PDB file of C-alpha atoms in Angstrom:
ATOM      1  CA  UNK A   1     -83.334 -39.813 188.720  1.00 54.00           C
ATOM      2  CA  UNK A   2     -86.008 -38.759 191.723  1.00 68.00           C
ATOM      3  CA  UNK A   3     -89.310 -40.725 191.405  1.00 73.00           C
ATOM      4  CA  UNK A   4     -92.693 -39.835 191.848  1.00 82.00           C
ATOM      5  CA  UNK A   5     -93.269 -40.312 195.654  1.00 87.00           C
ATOM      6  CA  UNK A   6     -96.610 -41.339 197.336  1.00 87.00           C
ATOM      7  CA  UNK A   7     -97.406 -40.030 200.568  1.00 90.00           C
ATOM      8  CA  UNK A   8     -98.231 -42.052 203.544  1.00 92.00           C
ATOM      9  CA  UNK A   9     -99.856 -39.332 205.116  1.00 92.00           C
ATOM     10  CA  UNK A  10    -103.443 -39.429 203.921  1.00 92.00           C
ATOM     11  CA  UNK A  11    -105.972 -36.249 203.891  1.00 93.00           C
ATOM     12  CA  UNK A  12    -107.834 -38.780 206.482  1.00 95.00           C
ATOM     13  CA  UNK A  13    -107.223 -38.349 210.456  1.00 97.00           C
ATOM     14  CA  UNK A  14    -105.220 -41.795 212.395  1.00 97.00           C
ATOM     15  CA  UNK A  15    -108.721 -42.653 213.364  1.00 97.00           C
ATOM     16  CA  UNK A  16    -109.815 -42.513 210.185  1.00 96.00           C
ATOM     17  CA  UNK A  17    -107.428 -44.078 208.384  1.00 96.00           C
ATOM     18  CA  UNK A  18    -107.403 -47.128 211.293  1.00 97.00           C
ATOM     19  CA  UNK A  19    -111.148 -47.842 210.984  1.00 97.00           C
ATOM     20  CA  UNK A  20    -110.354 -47.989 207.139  1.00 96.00           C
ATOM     21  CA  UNK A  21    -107.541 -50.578 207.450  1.00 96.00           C
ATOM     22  CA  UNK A  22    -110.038 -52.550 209.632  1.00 96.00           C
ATOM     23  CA  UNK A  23    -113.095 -52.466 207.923  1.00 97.00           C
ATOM     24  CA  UNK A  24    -113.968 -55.753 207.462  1.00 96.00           C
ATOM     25  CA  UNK A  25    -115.739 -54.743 203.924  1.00 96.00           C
ATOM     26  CA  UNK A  26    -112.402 -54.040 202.516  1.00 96.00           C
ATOM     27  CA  UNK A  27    -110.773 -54.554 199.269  1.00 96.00           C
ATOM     28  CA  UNK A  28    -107.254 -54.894 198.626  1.00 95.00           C
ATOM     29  CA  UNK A  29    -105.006 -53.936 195.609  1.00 90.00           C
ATOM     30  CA  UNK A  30    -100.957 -55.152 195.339  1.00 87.00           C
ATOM     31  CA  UNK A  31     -98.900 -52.643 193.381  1.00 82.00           C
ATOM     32  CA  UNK A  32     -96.163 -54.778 191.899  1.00 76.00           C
ATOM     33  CA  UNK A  33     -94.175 -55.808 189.363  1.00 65.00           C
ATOM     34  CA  UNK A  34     -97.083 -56.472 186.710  1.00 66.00           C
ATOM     35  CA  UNK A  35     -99.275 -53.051 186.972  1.00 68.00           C
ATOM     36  CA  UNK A  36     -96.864 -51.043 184.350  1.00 68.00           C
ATOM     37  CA  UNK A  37     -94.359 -51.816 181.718  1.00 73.00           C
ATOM     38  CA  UNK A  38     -90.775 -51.527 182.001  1.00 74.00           C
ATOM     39  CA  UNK A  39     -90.634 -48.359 180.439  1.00 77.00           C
ATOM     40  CA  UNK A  40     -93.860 -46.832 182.955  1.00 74.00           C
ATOM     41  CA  UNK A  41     -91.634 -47.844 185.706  1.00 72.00           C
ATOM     42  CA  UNK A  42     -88.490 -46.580 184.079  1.00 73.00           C
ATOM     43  CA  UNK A  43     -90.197 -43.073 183.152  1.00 73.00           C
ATOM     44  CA  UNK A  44     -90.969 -42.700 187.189  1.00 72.00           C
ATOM     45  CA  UNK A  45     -94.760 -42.678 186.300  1.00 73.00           C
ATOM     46  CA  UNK A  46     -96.327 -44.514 188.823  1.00 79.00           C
ATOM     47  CA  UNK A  47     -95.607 -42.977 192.548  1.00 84.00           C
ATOM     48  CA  UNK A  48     -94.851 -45.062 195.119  1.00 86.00           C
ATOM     49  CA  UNK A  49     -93.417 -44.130 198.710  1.00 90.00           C
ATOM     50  CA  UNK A  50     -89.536 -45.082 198.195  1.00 89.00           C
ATOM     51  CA  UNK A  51     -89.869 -45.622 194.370  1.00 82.00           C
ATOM     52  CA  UNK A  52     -90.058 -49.509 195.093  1.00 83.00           C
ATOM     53  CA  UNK A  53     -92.886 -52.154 195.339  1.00 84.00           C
ATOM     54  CA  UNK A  54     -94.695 -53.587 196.329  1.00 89.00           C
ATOM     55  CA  UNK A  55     -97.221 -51.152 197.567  1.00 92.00           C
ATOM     56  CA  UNK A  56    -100.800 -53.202 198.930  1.00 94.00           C
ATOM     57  CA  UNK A  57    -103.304 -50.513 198.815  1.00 94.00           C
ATOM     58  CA  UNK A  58    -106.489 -50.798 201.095  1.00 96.00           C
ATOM     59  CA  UNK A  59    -110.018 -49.552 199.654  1.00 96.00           C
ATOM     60  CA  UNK A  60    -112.590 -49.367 202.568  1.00 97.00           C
ATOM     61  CA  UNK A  61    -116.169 -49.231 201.891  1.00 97.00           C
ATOM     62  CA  UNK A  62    -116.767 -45.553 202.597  1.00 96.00           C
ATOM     63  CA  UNK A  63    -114.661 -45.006 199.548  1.00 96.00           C
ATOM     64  CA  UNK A  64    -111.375 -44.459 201.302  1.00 96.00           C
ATOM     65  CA  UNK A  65    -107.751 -45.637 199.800  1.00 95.00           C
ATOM     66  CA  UNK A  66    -104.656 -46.603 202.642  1.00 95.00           C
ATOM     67  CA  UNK A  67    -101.449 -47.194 200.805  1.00 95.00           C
ATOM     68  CA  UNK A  68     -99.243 -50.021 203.017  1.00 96.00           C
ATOM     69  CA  UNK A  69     -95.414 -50.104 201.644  1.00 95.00           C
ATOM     70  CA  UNK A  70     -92.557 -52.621 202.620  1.00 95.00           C
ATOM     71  CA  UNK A  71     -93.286 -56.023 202.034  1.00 94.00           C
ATOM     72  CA  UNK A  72     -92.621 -56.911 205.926  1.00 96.00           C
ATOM     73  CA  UNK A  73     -95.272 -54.107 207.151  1.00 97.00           C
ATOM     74  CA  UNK A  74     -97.837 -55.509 204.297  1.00 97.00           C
ATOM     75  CA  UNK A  75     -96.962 -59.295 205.018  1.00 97.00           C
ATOM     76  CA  UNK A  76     -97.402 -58.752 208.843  1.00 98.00           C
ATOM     77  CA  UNK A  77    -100.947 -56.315 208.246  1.00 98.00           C
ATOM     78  CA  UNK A  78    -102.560 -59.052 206.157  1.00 97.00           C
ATOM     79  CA  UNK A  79    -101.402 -62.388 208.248  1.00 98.00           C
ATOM     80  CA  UNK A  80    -103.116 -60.142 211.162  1.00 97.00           C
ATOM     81  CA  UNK A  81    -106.057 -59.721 209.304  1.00 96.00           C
ATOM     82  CA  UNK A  82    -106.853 -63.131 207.931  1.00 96.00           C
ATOM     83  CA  UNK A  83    -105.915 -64.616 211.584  1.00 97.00           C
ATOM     84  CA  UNK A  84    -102.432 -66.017 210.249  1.00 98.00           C
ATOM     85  CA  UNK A  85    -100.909 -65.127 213.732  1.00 98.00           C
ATOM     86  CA  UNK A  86    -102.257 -67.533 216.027  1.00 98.00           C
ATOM     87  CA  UNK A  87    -104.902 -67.534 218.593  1.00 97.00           C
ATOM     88  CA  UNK A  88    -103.184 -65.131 221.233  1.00 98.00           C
ATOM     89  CA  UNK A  89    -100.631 -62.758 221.801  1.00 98.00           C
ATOM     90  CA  UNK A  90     -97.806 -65.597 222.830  1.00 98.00           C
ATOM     91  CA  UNK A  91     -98.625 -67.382 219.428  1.00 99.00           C
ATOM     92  CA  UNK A  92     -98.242 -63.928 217.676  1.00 98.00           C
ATOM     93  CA  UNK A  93     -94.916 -63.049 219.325  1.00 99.00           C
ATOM     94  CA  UNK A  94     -93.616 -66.705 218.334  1.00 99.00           C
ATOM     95  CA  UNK A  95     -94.818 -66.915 214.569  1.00 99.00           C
ATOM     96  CA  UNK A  96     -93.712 -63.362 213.859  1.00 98.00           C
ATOM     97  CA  UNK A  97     -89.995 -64.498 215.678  1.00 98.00           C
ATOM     98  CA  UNK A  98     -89.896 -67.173 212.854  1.00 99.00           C
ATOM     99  CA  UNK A  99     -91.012 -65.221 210.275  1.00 98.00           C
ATOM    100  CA  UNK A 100     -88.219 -62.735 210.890  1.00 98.00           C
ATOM    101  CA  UNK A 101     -85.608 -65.230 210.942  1.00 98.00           C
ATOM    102  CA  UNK A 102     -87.047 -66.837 207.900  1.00 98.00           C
ATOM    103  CA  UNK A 103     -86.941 -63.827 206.110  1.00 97.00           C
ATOM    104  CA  UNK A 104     -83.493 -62.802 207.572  1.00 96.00           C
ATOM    105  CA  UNK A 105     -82.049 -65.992 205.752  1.00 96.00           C
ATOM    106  CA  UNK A 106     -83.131 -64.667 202.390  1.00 95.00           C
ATOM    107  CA  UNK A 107     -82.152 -60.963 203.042  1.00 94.00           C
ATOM    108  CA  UNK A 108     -78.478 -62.828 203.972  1.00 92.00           C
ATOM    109  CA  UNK A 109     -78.386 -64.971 200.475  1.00 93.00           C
ATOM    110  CA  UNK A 110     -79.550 -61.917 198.517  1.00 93.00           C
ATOM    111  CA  UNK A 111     -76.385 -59.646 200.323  1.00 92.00           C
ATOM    112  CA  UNK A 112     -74.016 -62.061 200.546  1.00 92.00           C
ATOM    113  CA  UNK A 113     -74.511 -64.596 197.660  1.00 92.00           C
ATOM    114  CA  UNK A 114     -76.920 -63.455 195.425  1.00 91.00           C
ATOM    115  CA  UNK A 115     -76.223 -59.815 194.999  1.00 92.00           C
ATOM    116  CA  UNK A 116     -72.112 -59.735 195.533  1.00 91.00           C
ATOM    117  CA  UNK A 117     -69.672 -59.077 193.214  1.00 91.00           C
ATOM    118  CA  UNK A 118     -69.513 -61.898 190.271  1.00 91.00           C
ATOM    119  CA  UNK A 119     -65.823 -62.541 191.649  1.00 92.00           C
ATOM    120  CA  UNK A 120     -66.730 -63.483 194.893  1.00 93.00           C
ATOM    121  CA  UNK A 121     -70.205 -65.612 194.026  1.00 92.00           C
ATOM    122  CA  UNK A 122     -68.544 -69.386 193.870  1.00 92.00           C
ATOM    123  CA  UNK A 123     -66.888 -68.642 197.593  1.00 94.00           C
ATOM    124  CA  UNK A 124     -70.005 -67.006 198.668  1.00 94.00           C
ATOM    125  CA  UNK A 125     -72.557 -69.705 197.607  1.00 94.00           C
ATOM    126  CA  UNK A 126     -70.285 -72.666 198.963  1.00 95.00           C
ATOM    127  CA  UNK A 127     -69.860 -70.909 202.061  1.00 95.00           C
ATOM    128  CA  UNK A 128     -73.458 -70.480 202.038  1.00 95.00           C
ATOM    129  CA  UNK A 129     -74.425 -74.048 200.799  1.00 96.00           C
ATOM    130  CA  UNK A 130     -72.341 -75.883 203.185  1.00 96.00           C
ATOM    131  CA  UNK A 131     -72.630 -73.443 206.524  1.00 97.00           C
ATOM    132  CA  UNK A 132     -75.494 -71.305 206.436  1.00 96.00           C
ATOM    133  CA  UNK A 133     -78.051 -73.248 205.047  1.00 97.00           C
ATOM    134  CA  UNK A 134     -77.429 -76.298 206.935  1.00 98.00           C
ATOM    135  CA  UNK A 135     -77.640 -74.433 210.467  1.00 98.00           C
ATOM    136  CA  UNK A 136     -80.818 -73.169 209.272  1.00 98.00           C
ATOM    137  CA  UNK A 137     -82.631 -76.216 208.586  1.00 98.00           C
ATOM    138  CA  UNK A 138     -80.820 -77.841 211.987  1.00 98.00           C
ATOM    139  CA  UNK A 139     -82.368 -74.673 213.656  1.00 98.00           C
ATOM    140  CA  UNK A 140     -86.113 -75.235 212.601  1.00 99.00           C
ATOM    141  CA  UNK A 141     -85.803 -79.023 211.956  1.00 99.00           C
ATOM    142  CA  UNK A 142     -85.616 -78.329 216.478  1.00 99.00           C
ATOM    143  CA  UNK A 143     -88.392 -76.004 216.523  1.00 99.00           C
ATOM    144  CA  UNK A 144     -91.060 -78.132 214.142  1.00 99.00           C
ATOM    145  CA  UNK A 145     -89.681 -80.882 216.786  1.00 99.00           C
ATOM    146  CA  UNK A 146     -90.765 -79.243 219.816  1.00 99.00           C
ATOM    147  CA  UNK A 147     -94.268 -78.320 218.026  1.00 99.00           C
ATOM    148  CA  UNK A 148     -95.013 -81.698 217.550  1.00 98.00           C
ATOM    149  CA  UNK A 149     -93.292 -82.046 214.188  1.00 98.00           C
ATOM    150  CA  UNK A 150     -96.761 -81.878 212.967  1.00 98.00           C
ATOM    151  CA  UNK A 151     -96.292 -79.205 209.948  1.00 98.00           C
ATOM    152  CA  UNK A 152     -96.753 -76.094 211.380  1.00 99.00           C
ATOM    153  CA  UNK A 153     -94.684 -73.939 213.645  1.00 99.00           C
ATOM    154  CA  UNK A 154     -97.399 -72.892 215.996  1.00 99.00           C
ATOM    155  CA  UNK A 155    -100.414 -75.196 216.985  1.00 98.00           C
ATOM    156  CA  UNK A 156    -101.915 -77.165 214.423  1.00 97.00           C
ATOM    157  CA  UNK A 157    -103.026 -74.876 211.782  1.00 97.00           C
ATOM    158  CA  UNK A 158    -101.193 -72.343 209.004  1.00 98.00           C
ATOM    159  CA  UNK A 159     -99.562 -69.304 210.070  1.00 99.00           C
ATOM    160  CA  UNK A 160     -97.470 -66.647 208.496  1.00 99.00           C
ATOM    161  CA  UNK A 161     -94.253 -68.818 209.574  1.00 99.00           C
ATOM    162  CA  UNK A 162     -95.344 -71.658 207.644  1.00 99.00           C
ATOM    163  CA  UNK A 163     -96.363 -69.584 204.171  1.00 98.00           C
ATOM    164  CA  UNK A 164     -93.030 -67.516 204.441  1.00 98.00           C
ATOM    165  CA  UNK A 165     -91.181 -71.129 204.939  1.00 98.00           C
ATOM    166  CA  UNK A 166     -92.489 -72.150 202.176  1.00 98.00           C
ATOM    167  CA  UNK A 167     -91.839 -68.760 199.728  1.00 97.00           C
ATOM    168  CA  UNK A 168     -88.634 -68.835 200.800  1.00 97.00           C
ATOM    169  CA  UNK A 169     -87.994 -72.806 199.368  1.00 98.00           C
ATOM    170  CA  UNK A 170     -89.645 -71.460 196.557  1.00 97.00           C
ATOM    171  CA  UNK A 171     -87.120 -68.309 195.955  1.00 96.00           C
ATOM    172  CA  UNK A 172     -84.242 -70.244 196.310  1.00 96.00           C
ATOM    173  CA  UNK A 173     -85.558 -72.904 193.917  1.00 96.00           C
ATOM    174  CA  UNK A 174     -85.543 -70.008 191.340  1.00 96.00           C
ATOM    175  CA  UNK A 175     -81.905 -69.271 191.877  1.00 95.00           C
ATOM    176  CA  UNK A 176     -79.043 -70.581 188.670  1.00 95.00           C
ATOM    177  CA  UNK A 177     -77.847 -73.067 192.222  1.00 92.00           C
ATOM    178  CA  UNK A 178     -81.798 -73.517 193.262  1.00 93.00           C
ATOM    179  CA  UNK A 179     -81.213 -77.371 192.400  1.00 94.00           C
ATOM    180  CA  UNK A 180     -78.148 -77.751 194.854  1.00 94.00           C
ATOM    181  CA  UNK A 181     -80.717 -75.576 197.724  1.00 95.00           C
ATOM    182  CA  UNK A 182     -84.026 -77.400 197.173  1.00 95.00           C
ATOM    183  CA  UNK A 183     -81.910 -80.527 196.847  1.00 96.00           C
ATOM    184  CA  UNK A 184     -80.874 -79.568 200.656  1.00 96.00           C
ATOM    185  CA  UNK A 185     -84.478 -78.422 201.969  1.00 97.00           C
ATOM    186  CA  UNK A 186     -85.579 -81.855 200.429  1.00 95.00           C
ATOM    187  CA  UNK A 187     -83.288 -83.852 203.008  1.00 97.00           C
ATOM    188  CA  UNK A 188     -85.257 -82.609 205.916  1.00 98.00           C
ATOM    189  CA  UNK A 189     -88.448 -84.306 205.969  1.00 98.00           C
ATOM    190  CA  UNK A 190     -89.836 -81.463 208.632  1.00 98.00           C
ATOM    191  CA  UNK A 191     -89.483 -78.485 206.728  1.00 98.00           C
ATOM    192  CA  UNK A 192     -90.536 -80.381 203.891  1.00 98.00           C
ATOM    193  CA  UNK A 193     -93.651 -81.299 205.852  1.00 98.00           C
ATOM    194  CA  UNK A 194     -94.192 -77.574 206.357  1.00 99.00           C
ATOM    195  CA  UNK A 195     -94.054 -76.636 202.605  1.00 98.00           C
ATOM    196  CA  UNK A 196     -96.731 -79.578 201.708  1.00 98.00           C
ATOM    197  CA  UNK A 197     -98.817 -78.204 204.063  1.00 98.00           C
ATOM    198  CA  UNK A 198     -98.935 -74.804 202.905  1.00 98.00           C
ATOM    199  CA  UNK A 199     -98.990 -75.954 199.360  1.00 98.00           C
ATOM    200  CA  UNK A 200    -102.052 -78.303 199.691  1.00 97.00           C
ATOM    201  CA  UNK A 201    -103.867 -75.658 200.966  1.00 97.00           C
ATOM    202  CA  UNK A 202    -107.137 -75.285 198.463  1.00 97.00           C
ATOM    203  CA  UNK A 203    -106.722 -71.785 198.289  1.00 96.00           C
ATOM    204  CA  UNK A 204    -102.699 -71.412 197.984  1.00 96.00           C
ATOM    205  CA  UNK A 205    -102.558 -74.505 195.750  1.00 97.00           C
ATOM    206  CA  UNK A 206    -105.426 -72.434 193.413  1.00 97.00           C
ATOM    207  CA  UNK A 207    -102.693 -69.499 193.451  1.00 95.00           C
ATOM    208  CA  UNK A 208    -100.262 -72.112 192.289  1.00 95.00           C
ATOM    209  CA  UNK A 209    -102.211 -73.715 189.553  1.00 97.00           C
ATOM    210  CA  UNK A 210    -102.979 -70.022 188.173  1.00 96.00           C
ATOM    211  CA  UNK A 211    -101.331 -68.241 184.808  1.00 94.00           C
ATOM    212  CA  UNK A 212    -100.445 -65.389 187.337  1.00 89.00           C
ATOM    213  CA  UNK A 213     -98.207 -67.398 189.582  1.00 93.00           C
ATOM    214  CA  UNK A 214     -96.754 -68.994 186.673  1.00 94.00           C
ATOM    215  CA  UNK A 215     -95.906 -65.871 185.424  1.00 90.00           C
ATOM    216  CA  UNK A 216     -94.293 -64.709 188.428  1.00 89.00           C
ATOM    217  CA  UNK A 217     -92.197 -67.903 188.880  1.00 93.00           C
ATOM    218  CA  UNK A 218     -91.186 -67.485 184.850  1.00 93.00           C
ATOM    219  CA  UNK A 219     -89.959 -63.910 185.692  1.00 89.00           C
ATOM    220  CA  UNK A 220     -88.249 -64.365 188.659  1.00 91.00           C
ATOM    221  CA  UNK A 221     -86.046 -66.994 187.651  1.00 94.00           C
ATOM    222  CA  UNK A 222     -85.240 -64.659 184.550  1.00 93.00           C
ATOM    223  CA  UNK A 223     -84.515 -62.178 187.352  1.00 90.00           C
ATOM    224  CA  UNK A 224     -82.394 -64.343 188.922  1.00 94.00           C
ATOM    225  CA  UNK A 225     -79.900 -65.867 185.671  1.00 94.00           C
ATOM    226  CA  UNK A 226     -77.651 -62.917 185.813  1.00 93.00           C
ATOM    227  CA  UNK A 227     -76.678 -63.882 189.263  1.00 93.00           C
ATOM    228  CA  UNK A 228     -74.971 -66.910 188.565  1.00 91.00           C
ATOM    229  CA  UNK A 229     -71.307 -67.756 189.702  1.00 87.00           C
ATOM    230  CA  UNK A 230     -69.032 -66.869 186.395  1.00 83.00           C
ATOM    231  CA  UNK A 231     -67.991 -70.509 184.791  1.00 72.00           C
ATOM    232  CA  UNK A 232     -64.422 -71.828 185.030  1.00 65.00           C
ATOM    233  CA  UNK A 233     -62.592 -71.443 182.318  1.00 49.00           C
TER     234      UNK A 233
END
């Protein structure tokens, strides 16, 4: 069934629609998972660009609305604008390198582990569990090291690196195997360093506290049972 598309291309000019994403008056609305019922969703009646979310939607001040799509584009457009890229254009290159191969770890558990065929799961999550993970932590455990092992990835202050580090411990702490993962993230005392930093944050750790994110975290571990490796008989 075709869904309802929204159009990136506004009725506004580039300039226009630039100055809007930049004014500093700005609002901002996420299109996800909780805006409609199953069955709005289901019945195609909320447009979106590619008929997925999320979709961040920008309100300027003048009165003009900017749909974002693509969680990368939207995580990348708000770290930028609430100065979660560092202090200069090396720093920005360096966080958004980690951030990519942060995010490339999940994308590889959801294709490979999380997302394959039920017959292939157990194979796919040891492989995972015992391989994959483990050169990932031994990866950043090196760069934390060589930034001081001091909690961040970049300098001494939050970035986007840091926050996705710590989404990402969260996702896989959702998973039917999350115990056997966070079990493994828990051994390394620098990424775990990282995630208390980002979670001790007054403003993240209000997010946390809040019926919303509990919400989220009930749902997407809900999401998430159907996924588990068949049991032996």
């Amino acid at each position: 069934m075709s869904h309802p598309r929204l159009s990136l291309h506004t009725k506004y000019s580039s300039a226009e629609n630039a100055k809007a994403l930049s004014d500093p008056n700005a609002s901002f609305a996420l299109i996800y998972w909780d805006v409609a019922s199953d069955e709005e969703w289901e019945g195609g009646k909320l447009p979106t660009p590619f008929g997925v979310m999320p979709v961040l939607e920008v309100h300027s001040s003048d009165g003009k609305t900017i749909p974002v799509t693509e969680s990368i584009a939207i995580d990348l457009f708000l770290a930028k604008r609430f100065h979660l890229l560092g202090d200069n254009e090396w720093e920005e290159v360096t966080i958004k390198g980690f951030y990519s191969n942060i995010h490339y770890l999940r994308e590889r558990s959801l294709m490979t582990v999380t997302w394959t065929h039920p017959s292939r799961r157990k194979v796919a999550l040891e492989n995972f569990i015992s391989k994959t993970l483990p050169q990932f932590i031994a990866d950043h455990e090196y760069h934390l090291r060589e930034n001081g092992s001091n909690g961040h990835y970049v300098g001494d202050k939050i970035s986007l690196a840091d926050i996705h580090l710590s989404n990402i411990m969260d996702h896989f702490s959702y998973l039917p195997s999350g115990d056997v993962m966070t079990a493994l993230f828990d051994k390394s005392e620098l990424l775990a360093k990282v995630k208390a930093q980002v979670d001790n944050h007054p403003e993240i750790a209000a997010w946390r506290a809040s019926a919303a994110w509990s919400a989220l975290a009930r749902a997407t571990v809900n999401a998430y049972k159907c996924t588990a490796p068949p049991a032996e008989d």
